Coordinates of C-alpha atoms in Angstrom, one line a residue:
M1 CA -7.4 -69.7 13.7
D2 CA -11.1 -69.3 14.7
E3 CA -13.5 -67.7 12.3
T4 CA -13.8 -64.4 14.2
T5 CA -10.0 -63.9 14.5
G6 CA -9.7 -64.6 10.8
L7 CA -12.5 -62.2 9.9
L8 CA -11.2 -59.3 12.0
S9 CA -7.6 -59.7 11.1
D10 CA -8.5 -59.9 7.4
Y11 CA -10.6 -56.8 7.6
A12 CA -7.7 -54.8 9.3
A13 CA -5.2 -56.1 6.7
T14 CA -7.3 -55.3 3.6
L15 CA -9.2 -52.1 4.4
D16 CA -7.7 -49.6 2.0
D17 CA -7.4 -45.8 2.1
D18 CA -9.5 -45.5 -1.0
E19 CA -12.5 -47.1 0.8
L20 CA -12.7 -44.3 3.3
T21 CA -15.6 -42.0 2.8
E22 CA -15.6 -38.3 3.5
D23 CA -18.0 -39.0 6.4
A24 CA -15.7 -41.6 7.9
V25 CA -12.7 -39.2 7.7
H26 CA -14.6 -36.3 9.0
G27 CA -16.1 -38.4 11.8
I28 CA -12.6 -39.4 12.9
A29 CA -11.5 -35.8 12.9
R30 CA -14.4 -34.9 15.2
C31 CA -13.4 -37.8 17.5
V32 CA -9.7 -36.7 17.5
V33 CA -10.5 -33.1 18.3
D34 CA -12.9 -34.1 21.1
S35 CA -10.4 -36.6 22.5
M36 CA -7.6 -34.1 22.5
A37 CA -9.9 -31.7 24.4
C38 CA -10.4 -34.4 27.0
A39 CA -6.7 -35.0 27.3
L40 CA -6.0 -31.3 27.7
A41 CA -8.6 -31.1 30.4
A42 CA -7.0 -33.9 32.4
Y43 CA -3.4 -32.9 31.8
P44 CA -3.1 -30.5 34.8
M45 CA -4.7 -32.9 37.3
D46 CA -2.5 -34.3 40.0
A47 CA -3.6 -37.9 39.2
M48 CA -2.0 -37.6 35.7
A49 CA 1.5 -37.1 37.0
A50 CA 1.8 -40.8 37.8
P51 CA 1.1 -42.2 34.3
R52 CA 3.4 -39.6 32.8
A53 CA 6.2 -40.5 35.2
L54 CA 5.7 -44.2 34.5
A55 CA 6.0 -43.5 30.8
G56 CA 9.0 -41.2 31.2
A57 CA 11.0 -43.9 33.0
A58 CA 11.4 -45.9 29.8
T59 CA 12.8 -44.9 26.4
G60 CA 11.9 -46.4 23.0
D61 CA 14.1 -46.7 19.9
P62 CA 12.5 -45.0 18.0
P63 CA 10.4 -43.4 20.7
S64 CA 6.8 -42.4 20.9
H65 CA 5.9 -39.4 23.1
V66 CA 3.6 -38.4 25.9
F67 CA 1.1 -35.8 24.8
F68 CA 1.9 -32.2 25.7
S69 CA 4.8 -32.8 28.0
G70 CA 6.7 -34.6 25.2
E71 CA 8.6 -37.2 27.3
P72 CA 10.1 -39.9 24.9
T73 CA 9.0 -43.4 25.8
T74 CA 8.0 -46.8 24.4
P75 CA 4.9 -47.0 22.2
D76 CA 2.9 -49.1 24.7
L77 CA 3.6 -46.7 27.6
A78 CA 2.8 -43.7 25.4
A79 CA -0.5 -45.3 24.7
F80 CA -1.0 -45.9 28.4
A81 CA -0.2 -42.3 29.5
N82 CA -2.0 -40.7 26.7
S83 CA -5.1 -42.8 26.9
F84 CA -5.2 -42.1 30.6
M85 CA -5.5 -38.4 29.8
V86 CA -8.2 -39.0 27.2
R87 CA -10.2 -41.2 29.5
Y88 CA -9.6 -39.9 33.1
L89 CA -12.3 -37.3 33.4
D90 CA -14.9 -39.5 31.6
Y91 CA -15.3 -36.7 29.1
N92 CA -14.6 -38.7 25.9
D93 CA -17.0 -40.4 23.5
T94 CA -19.3 -43.3 24.3
Y95 CA -20.8 -46.1 22.2
L96 CA -24.0 -47.5 23.6
A97 CA -24.3 -51.2 22.8
K98 CA -24.5 -54.6 24.5
R99 CA -21.3 -53.8 26.3
G100 CA -20.7 -50.2 25.2
G101 CA -17.5 -48.4 26.1
H102 CA -15.3 -45.6 24.8
P103 CA -13.9 -46.2 21.4
S104 CA -11.7 -43.1 21.6
D105 CA -9.6 -45.0 24.2
T106 CA -8.0 -46.5 21.1
I107 CA -6.9 -43.2 19.5
P108 CA -3.7 -42.8 21.6
A109 CA -2.8 -46.4 20.8
V110 CA -2.9 -45.7 17.0
L111 CA -1.0 -42.4 17.4
A112 CA 1.7 -44.1 19.4
A113 CA 2.2 -46.7 16.6
A114 CA 2.0 -44.0 14.0
E115 CA 4.9 -42.1 15.6
I116 CA 7.3 -45.0 15.4
A117 CA 6.2 -45.9 11.9
G118 CA 6.8 -42.4 10.7
A119 CA 3.2 -42.3 9.5
S120 CA 1.2 -39.5 7.9
G121 CA -2.0 -38.2 9.3
R122 CA -4.0 -40.0 6.5
E123 CA -2.4 -43.3 7.5
A124 CA -3.3 -42.7 11.1
V125 CA -6.9 -42.0 10.1
L126 CA -7.0 -45.3 8.4
G127 CA -5.7 -47.1 11.6
M128 CA -8.3 -45.2 13.7
V129 CA -11.1 -46.2 11.4
V130 CA -10.0 -49.8 11.7
A131 CA -10.0 -49.4 15.5
Y132 CA -13.4 -47.8 15.7
E133 CA -15.0 -50.4 13.4
V134 CA -13.5 -53.3 15.3
F135 CA -14.4 -51.7 18.7
C136 CA -18.0 -51.0 17.7
A137 CA -18.5 -54.5 16.1
L138 CA -17.3 -56.2 19.2
A139 CA -19.4 -54.0 21.5
D140 CA -22.4 -55.0 19.4
A141 CA -21.5 -58.7 19.2
D142 CA -23.4 -61.6 20.8
G143 CA -21.9 -64.0 23.3
L144 CA -18.8 -62.1 24.6
S145 CA -19.9 -61.2 28.1
V146 CA -18.0 -63.3 30.7
P147 CA -19.6 -63.1 34.2
G148 CA -17.2 -61.4 36.7
F149 CA -15.0 -59.9 34.0
G150 CA -14.9 -56.4 32.6
A151 CA -15.6 -55.4 29.0
T152 CA -12.1 -54.3 27.8
V153 CA -11.7 -56.9 25.1
S154 CA -13.1 -54.5 22.6
I155 CA -10.4 -52.0 23.4
E156 CA -7.6 -54.5 23.4
V157 CA -8.5 -56.0 20.1
A158 CA -9.3 -52.7 18.4
S159 CA -6.0 -51.2 19.7
A160 CA -4.0 -54.2 18.5
L161 CA -5.5 -54.1 15.0
G162 CA -5.4 -50.3 14.7
A163 CA -1.7 -50.2 15.9
G164 CA -0.8 -53.3 13.9
K165 CA -2.2 -51.6 10.7
L166 CA 0.2 -48.7 11.2
L167 CA 3.1 -51.1 11.8
G168 CA 2.5 -52.8 8.5
L169 CA 1.5 -56.2 9.8
D170 CA 0.0 -58.6 7.3
Q171 CA -3.1 -60.7 8.0
A172 CA -1.1 -63.4 9.9
G173 CA 0.7 -60.8 12.0
L174 CA -2.5 -59.0 12.8
A175 CA -4.1 -62.3 13.9
N176 CA -1.2 -62.8 16.2
A177 CA -1.5 -59.3 17.6
L178 CA -5.2 -59.8 18.2
A179 CA -4.6 -63.2 19.9
L180 CA -1.8 -61.8 22.1
A181 CA -3.9 -58.9 23.2
M182 CA -6.8 -61.2 24.2
A183 CA -4.6 -63.8 25.9
G184 CA -3.2 -61.3 28.4
G185 CA -6.0 -58.8 28.6
L186 CA -9.1 -60.0 30.4
T187 CA -10.0 -57.7 33.4
T188 CA -12.2 -58.3 36.3
G189 CA -15.3 -56.2 36.9
G190 CA -14.2 -55.1 40.3
S191 CA -12.7 -51.8 39.1
R192 CA -16.3 -50.3 38.8
L193 CA -17.7 -51.4 42.2
E194 CA -18.6 -49.1 45.1
R195 CA -15.7 -46.7 46.0
L196 CA -13.6 -46.3 42.8
S197 CA -9.9 -45.9 42.1
M198 CA -7.9 -44.6 39.2
W199 CA -8.3 -48.1 37.6
R200 CA -11.9 -47.0 36.9
A201 CA -10.3 -45.5 33.8
G202 CA -7.1 -47.5 34.0
A203 CA -8.6 -50.8 33.1
A204 CA -9.5 -49.6 29.7
V205 CA -6.4 -47.6 29.3
N206 CA -4.3 -50.7 30.0
G207 CA -6.3 -52.4 27.3
A208 CA -5.0 -49.8 24.8
R209 CA -1.5 -50.4 26.2
N210 CA -1.9 -54.2 25.9
G211 CA -3.1 -53.7 22.3
V212 CA 0.0 -51.8 21.3
F213 CA 2.3 -54.2 23.1
A214 CA 0.7 -57.1 21.4
A215 CA 1.1 -55.5 17.9
L216 CA 4.8 -54.8 18.7
A217 CA 5.3 -58.4 19.9
A218 CA 3.6 -59.8 16.8
S219 CA 5.8 -57.5 14.6
R220 CA 8.9 -59.3 16.1
G221 CA 7.4 -62.8 15.4
I222 CA 5.8 -63.7 18.7
T223 CA 2.8 -65.8 18.1
G224 CA -0.5 -66.0 20.1
P225 CA -3.2 -68.6 20.7
H226 CA -4.8 -69.9 17.5
D227 CA -8.4 -69.6 18.6
P228 CA -8.8 -66.7 21.1
F229 CA -12.4 -66.0 20.4
A230 CA -13.5 -69.6 20.5
A231 CA -11.8 -69.8 24.0
L232 CA -13.6 -66.7 25.1
M233 CA -16.9 -67.9 23.9
R234 CA -16.4 -71.1 26.0
M235 CA -15.6 -69.0 29.0
A236 CA -18.9 -67.1 28.4
G237 CA -20.8 -70.4 28.5
S238 CA -21.6 -70.4 24.8
S239 CA -21.6 -73.6 22.6
E240 CA -20.9 -71.4 19.6
E241 CA -17.3 -70.8 18.5
A242 CA -18.0 -67.8 16.2
V243 CA -19.0 -64.4 17.5
G244 CA -22.1 -62.9 16.0
L245 CA -20.5 -59.8 14.5
P246 CA -22.4 -57.1 12.7
P247 CA -21.1 -56.0 9.3
L248 CA -18.0 -53.9 9.3
G249 CA -17.6 -50.6 7.4
G250 CA -16.3 -50.3 3.9
R251 CA -17.0 -52.3 0.7
G252 CA -20.0 -49.9 0.2
R253 CA -21.2 -49.9 3.8
G254 CA -21.1 -47.0 6.1
F255 CA -18.6 -46.6 9.0
N256 CA -19.1 -46.2 12.8
T257 CA -17.1 -43.0 13.2
A258 CA -20.2 -40.8 13.4
R259 CA -22.2 -43.2 15.7
T260 CA -20.5 -42.4 19.0
H261 CA -22.0 -40.0 21.6
M262 CA -20.0 -37.1 22.9
K263 CA -20.3 -35.3 26.3
A264 CA -20.9 -31.8 27.4
F265 CA -19.8 -32.5 30.9
P266 CA -16.9 -34.5 32.5
A267 CA -19.1 -37.2 33.9
E268 CA -20.1 -40.8 33.3
Y269 CA -22.3 -40.9 30.2
H270 CA -25.5 -41.8 31.9
A271 CA -25.3 -38.7 34.1
Q272 CA -25.4 -36.4 31.2
A273 CA -29.2 -36.3 30.9
P274 CA -29.7 -35.9 34.7
I275 CA -27.2 -33.0 34.7
W276 CA -29.1 -31.2 32.0
A277 CA -32.4 -31.7 33.8
A278 CA -30.9 -30.5 37.1
L279 CA -29.7 -27.4 35.4
E280 CA -33.2 -26.7 34.2
V281 CA -34.6 -27.2 37.7
R282 CA -32.0 -24.8 39.0
E283 CA -33.7 -22.0 37.0
R284 CA -36.7 -22.3 39.3
I285 CA -35.3 -23.5 42.7
R286 CA -32.2 -22.3 44.3
A287 CA -29.8 -24.7 46.1
E288 CA -30.3 -23.0 49.4
D289 CA -34.1 -23.4 49.2
L290 CA -34.0 -27.1 48.2
A291 CA -35.7 -29.7 50.4
E292 CA -35.6 -32.6 48.0
L293 CA -34.1 -33.5 44.6
R294 CA -35.5 -36.7 43.0
V295 CA -33.8 -38.3 39.9
D296 CA -35.8 -40.8 37.8
T297 CA -33.7 -42.8 35.4
Y298 CA -33.3 -46.1 33.6
A299 CA -32.0 -49.3 35.1
H300 CA -28.5 -49.1 33.5
T301 CA -27.9 -45.8 35.3
M302 CA -29.0 -47.2 38.6
G303 CA -26.5 -50.1 38.4
G304 CA -23.6 -48.0 37.4
I305 CA -23.8 -44.6 39.2
G306 CA -27.0 -44.4 41.2
T307 CA -26.9 -46.9 44.0
G308 CA -24.5 -47.7 46.9
G309 CA -23.4 -45.7 49.9
A310 CA -20.1 -44.8 48.2
K311 CA -22.0 -42.7 45.6
W312 CA -23.3 -40.4 48.3
E313 CA -19.9 -40.1 49.9
A314 CA -17.9 -39.5 46.7
D315 CA -15.0 -37.7 48.4
D316 CA -12.4 -38.6 45.7
P317 CA -12.5 -37.7 42.0
D318 CA -12.8 -41.3 40.7
T319 CA -15.9 -42.0 42.7
A320 CA -17.3 -38.5 42.1
L321 CA -17.1 -38.9 38.3
H322 CA -19.4 -42.0 38.7
S323 CA -21.6 -40.5 41.4
L324 CA -25.0 -39.4 40.2
P325 CA -25.8 -37.7 43.5
Y326 CA -22.6 -35.7 43.4
L327 CA -23.0 -34.7 39.7
V328 CA -26.6 -33.5 39.9
A329 CA -25.8 -31.7 43.2
V330 CA -22.9 -29.8 41.5
A331 CA -25.2 -28.9 38.6
L332 CA -27.9 -27.5 41.0
A333 CA -25.5 -25.7 43.3
D334 CA -23.0 -24.3 40.8
G335 CA -24.9 -24.2 37.5
D336 CA -22.3 -26.3 35.6
V337 CA -20.1 -29.4 35.9
T338 CA -16.4 -28.8 35.0
P339 CA -13.0 -30.4 35.5
A340 CA -12.5 -28.0 38.4
H341 CA -15.3 -29.8 40.4
F342 CA -13.0 -32.8 40.9
T343 CA -10.3 -31.2 42.9
P344 CA -10.0 -32.1 46.6
E345 CA -11.2 -28.6 47.6
R346 CA -14.3 -28.7 45.4
L347 CA -15.2 -32.3 46.4
R348 CA -15.5 -31.0 50.0
D349 CA -17.7 -28.0 49.1
P350 CA -20.3 -27.8 51.9
R351 CA -23.0 -26.4 49.6
V352 CA -22.7 -29.3 47.3
R353 CA -22.6 -31.8 50.2
E354 CA -25.8 -30.3 51.6
V355 CA -27.5 -30.8 48.2
M356 CA -26.2 -34.3 47.9
G357 CA -27.9 -35.2 51.2
R358 CA -31.2 -34.3 49.6
V359 CA -30.8 -36.4 46.4
S360 CA -32.7 -39.6 45.8
V361 CA -32.4 -41.8 42.7
R362 CA -34.9 -44.3 41.5
E363 CA -35.6 -46.4 38.4
D364 CA -38.5 -45.4 36.2
P365 CA -39.7 -48.6 34.4
E366 CA -40.9 -46.5 31.5
L367 CA -37.5 -44.9 31.0
T368 CA -35.9 -48.4 31.3
A369 CA -38.2 -49.6 28.5
L370 CA -37.2 -46.7 26.2
Y371 CA -33.4 -47.3 26.7
P372 CA -31.2 -47.5 24.6
E373 CA -33.2 -46.0 21.8
V374 CA -34.1 -43.1 24.0
V375 CA -31.6 -41.8 26.6
A376 CA -33.7 -39.8 29.1
A377 CA -33.9 -38.7 32.8
R378 CA -36.3 -36.7 34.8
V379 CA -35.3 -34.5 37.8
T380 CA -37.8 -33.1 40.3
G381 CA -36.9 -30.4 42.8
V382 CA -39.0 -29.6 45.8
A383 CA -38.4 -26.4 47.7
R384 CA -38.9 -25.9 51.4
D385 CA -42.0 -23.8 50.8
G386 CA -43.5 -26.7 48.7
T387 CA -42.7 -25.3 45.3
T388 CA -42.1 -28.1 42.8
A389 CA -40.0 -27.9 39.6
E390 CA -39.7 -30.8 37.2
A391 CA -37.5 -31.2 34.1
E392 CA -36.9 -34.0 31.7
C393 CA -34.0 -34.4 29.3
R394 CA -34.1 -36.7 26.3
H395 CA -31.0 -37.2 24.2
P396 CA -28.5 -35.0 26.1
K397 CA -26.4 -32.6 24.0
G398 CA -23.7 -34.7 22.2
H399 CA -26.0 -37.7 21.7
T400 CA -26.1 -38.6 18.0
K401 CA -29.8 -37.5 17.9
N402 CA -28.7 -34.2 19.4
A403 CA -25.2 -34.0 18.1
F404 CA -22.5 -31.4 18.6
S405 CA -21.8 -29.2 15.6
D406 CA -18.2 -29.0 14.6
G407 CA -18.1 -25.5 16.1
E408 CA -19.3 -26.9 19.5
I409 CA -16.6 -29.5 19.5
S410 CA -14.1 -26.7 18.7
E411 CA -15.4 -24.7 21.6
K412 CA -14.9 -27.7 23.9
F413 CA -11.3 -27.9 22.7
R414 CA -10.7 -24.2 23.3
R415 CA -12.1 -24.4 26.8
C416 CA -10.0 -27.4 27.7
A417 CA -6.8 -26.1 26.0
G418 CA -6.9 -22.8 27.9
G419 CA -4.2 -22.7 30.5
V420 CA -2.4 -25.7 29.0
L421 CA -1.5 -24.7 25.4
P422 CA 0.0 -21.3 24.8
P423 CA -2.8 -18.9 23.7
D424 CA -1.2 -18.3 20.3
A425 CA -1.0 -22.1 19.7
I426 CA -4.6 -23.1 20.3
E427 CA -6.1 -22.1 16.9
P428 CA -3.2 -23.4 14.8
V429 CA -3.3 -26.8 16.6
L430 CA -7.1 -27.0 16.4
G431 CA -6.9 -26.3 12.6
R432 CA -4.3 -29.1 12.2
L433 CA -6.4 -31.6 14.2
W434 CA -9.4 -30.9 12.0
A435 CA -7.2 -31.5 9.0
L436 CA -5.5 -34.6 10.4
D437 CA -5.9 -36.5 7.1
R438 CA -3.7 -33.8 5.4
E439 CA -0.9 -33.9 8.0
G440 CA 2.4 -35.0 6.5
S441 CA 3.6 -36.4 9.8
V442 CA 1.9 -37.5 13.0
S443 CA 5.1 -36.7 14.9
G444 CA 5.0 -33.1 13.6
L445 CA 1.5 -32.6 14.8
L446 CA 2.2 -33.9 18.3
D447 CA 5.3 -31.7 18.5
A448 CA 3.1 -28.7 17.8
M449 CA 1.1 -29.5 20.9
R450 CA 4.1 -29.7 23.2
V451 CA 4.1 -27.4 26.2
S452 CA 6.9 -26.3 28.5
G453 CA 7.1 -27.1 32.1

């Protein structure tokens, strides 16, 4: 096997529970509470009926289960449906790196494997730490970007190794799981261009599903390519065969579980700072008095959510979640951005549409030079009478330099759980999620989150 496959599979096989620091365990608890909040927020949305129905059409022996509704299904389809809920509203954590991404996409993959393994919460935490470490290392690695392809390889490999850890695979089995996930998992970059679809989230979600399926296949003895990373490096045009990985956590080194950025609003990460700045402008200029709203941001934002006619149309939830004009217009018009702003009715709100027509977005080279060490945006509002209001946000709430407290993550969970979980279940479930490492059974915890209807 190639060097990178050997290094990552050996890491997953040998990382031990006694190497986990208190910070690593608590960091995972924060990510799990936040991720479950995101899943609860997405659960009532019409779009989430399809992944649940797809999962419910199959049955595993033993089964894993769909979050909240509790349909029994196969582990890979549980990972698919559950990761879709975590990811759909673009409300879950983000890791800013060469390729970046959302490491919490892997949490449902690990939980699906934990269910069929009869694992404890502590065992699930160990699998999640493996997944987070692998994800972040690959996101930071050199030489893995293949022109025209998406960046889901981090999710596929991390999910395969995290799930494989729960299934008890040895180093050889984990290497096969990794290889199988990579061999069938490359995605094109087209899911993020212009008008978006559910596959905006689904490409990464399918990476989590692929990872679980690969771990299951490896557990049955199916083998994968011997040198998957060397092959990927050749596709990327590199003459190297080993990926330049940063050090992984453990063995006296810190872990990555506290290095991800969380979100105050359901919106693509690079819209968080502009939303906060727009809310500050709103304190001085009313939407009905607005003549112009200018957003200055860094180049990465422009390429993802700030250019193209579809971003100013944004008449479907998938495009709107990645539309900077829509998101700042909602903030200015309504004073918040919530899951309710992505229903068909709210997407057609004439007040928001009028503000969108007054939004312009441009790159500020100074902000580009500061990124990624500084995440910043500036919003300038001009009223019809010539009044000007300008606001700048640096490190939006949830960024690691402006992190949520545990209490703020709990409040996010309570807001998202309202109307989904029974009122008398919210606090007990929240307490158990924070104490995941002391849960005797992952299945028991998921049962406690089941809702009727």
